[in-house]
PDB file of C-alpha atoms in Angstrom:
ATOM      1  CA  MET A   2      63.236 -17.504  43.614  1.00  0.00           C
ATOM      2  CA  ASN A   3      60.527 -15.513  41.549  1.00  0.00           C
ATOM      3  CA  THR A   4      58.019 -15.348  44.322  1.00  0.00           C
ATOM      4  CA  GLN A   5      55.202 -15.777  41.752  1.00  0.00           C
ATOM      5  CA  HIS A   6      56.787 -18.768  41.570  1.00  0.00           C
ATOM      6  CA  THR A   7      56.509 -20.086  44.508  1.00  0.00           C
ATOM      7  CA  TRP A   8      52.739 -19.103  45.112  1.00  0.00           C
ATOM      8  CA  SER A   9      52.196 -20.704  41.932  1.00  0.00           C
ATOM      9  CA  ILE A  10      53.681 -23.969  43.871  1.00  0.00           C
ATOM     10  CA  GLY A  11      51.648 -22.615  46.843  1.00  0.00           C
ATOM     11  CA  LYS A  12      48.443 -22.672  44.850  1.00  0.00           C
ATOM     12  CA  MET A  13      48.538 -26.225  43.820  1.00  0.00           C
ATOM     13  CA  THR A  14      49.983 -27.414  46.346  1.00  0.00           C
ATOM     14  CA  LEU A  15      46.858 -26.726  48.679  1.00  0.00           C
ATOM     15  CA  PHE A  16      45.028 -27.834  45.320  1.00  0.00           C
ATOM     16  CA  ALA A  17      46.599 -31.581  45.863  1.00  0.00           C
ATOM     17  CA  LEU A  18      45.671 -31.413  49.378  1.00  0.00           C
ATOM     18  CA  PHE A  19      41.832 -29.958  48.709  1.00  0.00           C
ATOM     19  CA  VAL A  20      42.042 -33.778  45.671  1.00  0.00           C
ATOM     20  CA  VAL A  21      44.028 -35.796  48.427  1.00  0.00           C
ATOM     21  CA  ALA A  22      40.749 -35.297  50.795  1.00  0.00           C
ATOM     22  CA  VAL A  23      37.811 -35.317  48.509  1.00  0.00           C
ATOM     23  CA  PHE A  24      39.501 -38.660  46.987  1.00  0.00           C
ATOM     24  CA  GLY A  25      39.697 -39.523  51.049  1.00  0.00           C
ATOM     25  CA  VAL A  26      36.456 -38.814  52.204  1.00  0.00           C
ATOM     26  CA  TYR A  27      35.404 -40.282  48.488  1.00  0.00           C
ATOM     27  CA  LYS A  28      36.460 -43.516  49.226  1.00  0.00           C
ATOM     28  CA  PHE A  29      36.034 -43.458  53.266  1.00  0.00           C
ATOM     29  CA  SER A  30      31.941 -43.016  52.801  1.00  0.00           C
ATOM     30  CA  LEU A  31      32.006 -45.707  49.822  1.00  0.00           C
ATOM     31  CA  GLN A  32      33.547 -48.160  52.402  1.00  0.00           C
ATOM     32  CA  GLU A  33      30.756 -46.858  54.306  1.00  0.00           C
ATOM     33  CA  VAL A  34      28.028 -47.760  51.986  1.00  0.00           C
ATOM     34  CA  ASP A  35      29.906 -51.120  50.727  1.00  0.00           C
ATOM     35  CA  ALA A  36      29.676 -52.165  55.260  1.00  0.00           C
ATOM     36  CA  ALA A  37      26.118 -51.542  55.168  1.00  0.00           C
ATOM     37  CA  ASP A  38      25.549 -53.373  52.819  1.00  0.00           C
ATOM     38  CA  ASN A  39      26.931 -56.481  53.552  1.00  0.00           C
ATOM     39  CA  THR A  40      25.052 -56.111  56.891  1.00  0.00           C
ATOM     40  CA  THR A  41      21.518 -55.881  55.249  1.00  0.00           C
ATOM     41  CA  THR A  42      22.417 -58.685  52.551  1.00  0.00           C
ATOM     42  CA  ALA A  43      23.845 -60.888  55.261  1.00  0.00           C
ATOM     43  CA  THR A  44      21.015 -60.297  57.591  1.00  0.00           C
ATOM     44  CA  SER A  45      18.281 -60.990  55.117  1.00  0.00           C
ATOM     45  CA  THR A  46      18.803 -65.335  54.874  1.00  0.00           C
ATOM     46  CA  SER A  47      17.253 -66.846  57.887  1.00  0.00           C
ATOM     47  CA  THR A  48      19.496 -68.178  59.869  1.00  0.00           C
ATOM     48  CA  SER A  49      21.160 -64.734  60.433  1.00  0.00           C
ATOM     49  CA  SER A  50      17.410 -62.691  61.112  1.00  0.00           C
ATOM     50  CA  ASN A  51      16.593 -65.985  63.728  1.00  0.00           C
ATOM     51  CA  VAL A  52      20.067 -65.246  65.700  1.00  0.00           C
ATOM     52  CA  ILE A  53      18.965 -61.625  65.870  1.00  0.00           C
ATOM     53  CA  ASP A  54      14.982 -62.322  66.545  1.00  0.00           C
ATOM     54  CA  LYS A  55      17.102 -64.517  69.684  1.00  0.00           C
ATOM     55  CA  SER A  56      19.263 -62.167  70.798  1.00  0.00           C
ATOM     56  CA  LEU A  57      16.745 -59.438  70.690  1.00  0.00           C
ATOM     57  CA  LEU A  58      14.535 -61.849  73.020  1.00  0.00           C
ATOM     58  CA  ALA A  59      16.843 -62.036  74.965  1.00  0.00           C
ATOM     59  CA  ILE A  60      17.053 -58.373  75.412  1.00  0.00           C
ATOM     60  CA  LEU A  61      13.927 -57.881  75.739  1.00  0.00           C
ATOM     61  CA  ASP A  62      13.320 -60.097  78.870  1.00  0.00           C
ATOM     62  CA  ARG A  63      16.155 -59.123  80.642  1.00  0.00           C
ATOM     63  CA  ILE A  64      14.900 -55.958  80.549  1.00  0.00           C
ATOM     64  CA  ASP A  65      12.109 -56.341  81.822  1.00  0.00           C
ATOM     65  CA  SER A  66      13.464 -58.221  84.894  1.00  0.00           C
ATOM     66  CA  ILE A  67      14.330 -55.218  85.682  1.00  0.00           C
ATOM     67  CA  ARG A  68      12.542 -54.014  89.366  1.00  0.00           C
ATOM     68  CA  LEU A  69      12.941 -49.383  90.574  1.00  0.00           C
ATOM     69  CA  ASP A  70      12.850 -49.560  94.254  1.00  0.00           C
ATOM     70  CA  ALA A  71      10.227 -46.465  95.084  1.00  0.00           C
ATOM     71  CA  GLY A  72      12.232 -46.594  97.855  1.00  0.00           C
ATOM     72  CA  VAL A  73      14.208 -44.140  95.934  1.00  0.00           C
ATOM     73  CA  PHE A  74      11.975 -41.537  95.677  1.00  0.00           C
ATOM     74  CA  ASN A  75      11.123 -41.468  99.990  1.00  0.00           C
ATOM     75  CA  ASP A  76      14.724 -40.525  99.976  1.00  0.00           C
ATOM     76  CA  VAL A  77      16.650 -37.193 101.457  1.00  0.00           C
ATOM     77  CA  ALA A  78      18.870 -37.331  98.693  1.00  0.00           C
ATOM     78  CA  PHE A  79      15.897 -37.215  96.470  1.00  0.00           C
ATOM     79  CA  THR A  80      13.419 -35.188  98.563  1.00  0.00           C
ATOM     80  CA  SER A  81      16.268 -32.228  99.242  1.00  0.00           C
ATOM     81  CA  LEU A  82      16.861 -31.501  94.816  1.00  0.00           C
ATOM     82  CA  GLN A  83      15.565 -28.424  94.424  1.00  0.00           C
ATOM     83  CA  ASP A  84      13.550 -27.184  91.227  1.00  0.00           C
ATOM     84  CA  PHE A  85      15.209 -24.447  89.118  1.00  0.00           C
ATOM     85  CA  THR A  86      12.849 -24.167  86.718  1.00  0.00           C
ATOM     86  CA  VAL A  87      12.837 -21.085  84.048  1.00  0.00           C
ATOM     87  CA  THR A  88       9.743 -19.340  82.779  1.00  0.00           C
ATOM     88  CA  LEU A  89      10.406 -18.246  78.729  1.00  0.00           C
ATOM     89  CA  VAL A  90       8.479 -15.497  77.579  1.00  0.00           C
ATOM     90  CA  PRO A  91       7.650 -15.915  73.864  1.00  0.00           C
ATOM     91  CA  GLN A  92       9.879 -14.262  71.520  1.00  0.00           C
ATOM     92  CA  PRO A  93       8.643 -13.465  67.996  1.00  0.00           C
ATOM     93  CA  ALA A  94       9.469 -16.362  65.252  1.00  0.00           C
ATOM     94  CA  GLY A  95      10.772 -14.675  62.510  1.00  0.00           C
ATOM     95  CA  ARG A  96       9.727 -14.584  58.791  1.00  0.00           C
ATOM     96  CA  ASN A  97       6.366 -16.537  58.213  1.00  0.00           C
ATOM     97  CA  ASN A  98       8.548 -17.519  54.913  1.00  0.00           C
ATOM     98  CA  PRO A  99      12.173 -16.755  55.280  1.00  0.00           C
ATOM     99  CA  PHE A 100      12.447 -16.825  51.150  1.00  0.00           C
ATOM    100  CA  ALA A 101      10.351 -14.417  50.653  1.00  0.00           C
ATOM    101  CA  PRO A 102      12.446 -10.797  49.428  1.00  0.00           C
ATOM    102  CA  LEU A 103      12.605  -8.371  51.421  1.00  0.00           C
ATOM    103  CA  SER A 104      10.458  -6.227  50.845  1.00  0.00           C
ATOM    104  CA  ALA A 105       7.391  -8.297  51.962  1.00  0.00           C
ATOM    105  CA  THR A 106       8.237  -8.594  55.551  1.00  0.00           C
ATOM    106  CA  SER A 107       6.393  -5.845  56.083  1.00  0.00           C
ATOM    107  CA  GLN A 108       3.778  -6.888  54.458  1.00  0.00           C
ATOM    108  CA  THR A 109       3.462 -10.239  57.229  1.00  0.00           C
ATOM    109  CA  THR A 110       2.799 -10.017  60.430  1.00  0.00           C
ATOM    110  CA  THR A 111       5.041 -12.354  63.267  1.00  0.00           C
ATOM    111  CA  LYS A 112       3.424 -15.028  65.842  1.00  0.00           C
ATOM    112  CA  PRO A 113       5.167 -15.523  68.578  1.00  0.00           C
ATOM    113  CA  ALA A 114       6.741 -18.694  69.945  1.00  0.00           C
ATOM    114  CA  THR A 115       4.470 -20.786  71.629  1.00  0.00           C
ATOM    115  CA  SER A 116       5.596 -23.465  73.802  1.00  0.00           C
ATOM    116  CA  GLY A 117       5.295 -27.557  72.963  1.00  0.00           C
ATOM    117  CA  ARG A 118       3.651 -28.297  76.343  1.00  0.00           C
TER     118      ARG A 118
END
């Protein structure tokens, strides 16, 4: 059997698998969009929105009734917890403009990273 012939069959097989995979992803993404459109259409009617409003209010009522026992903070297991906080040292953040030509890096200065605190 000719090796060039088998090589081209292998390439064609890979190409066909690639096309099938792309089609599958495309089809799957369209089904998600259609499902989202159907959900939006269903919830836009007044009866559906009333049901959703009532279920949301019921959930909010259940959340409002949750109470935390402050005695947990006096428990031995809680008080024996240790803080392993690591202080981060500010590091250079890189170039001001990562899309600038590399020759421009000597003209710009780097700023140290700032903490979010």
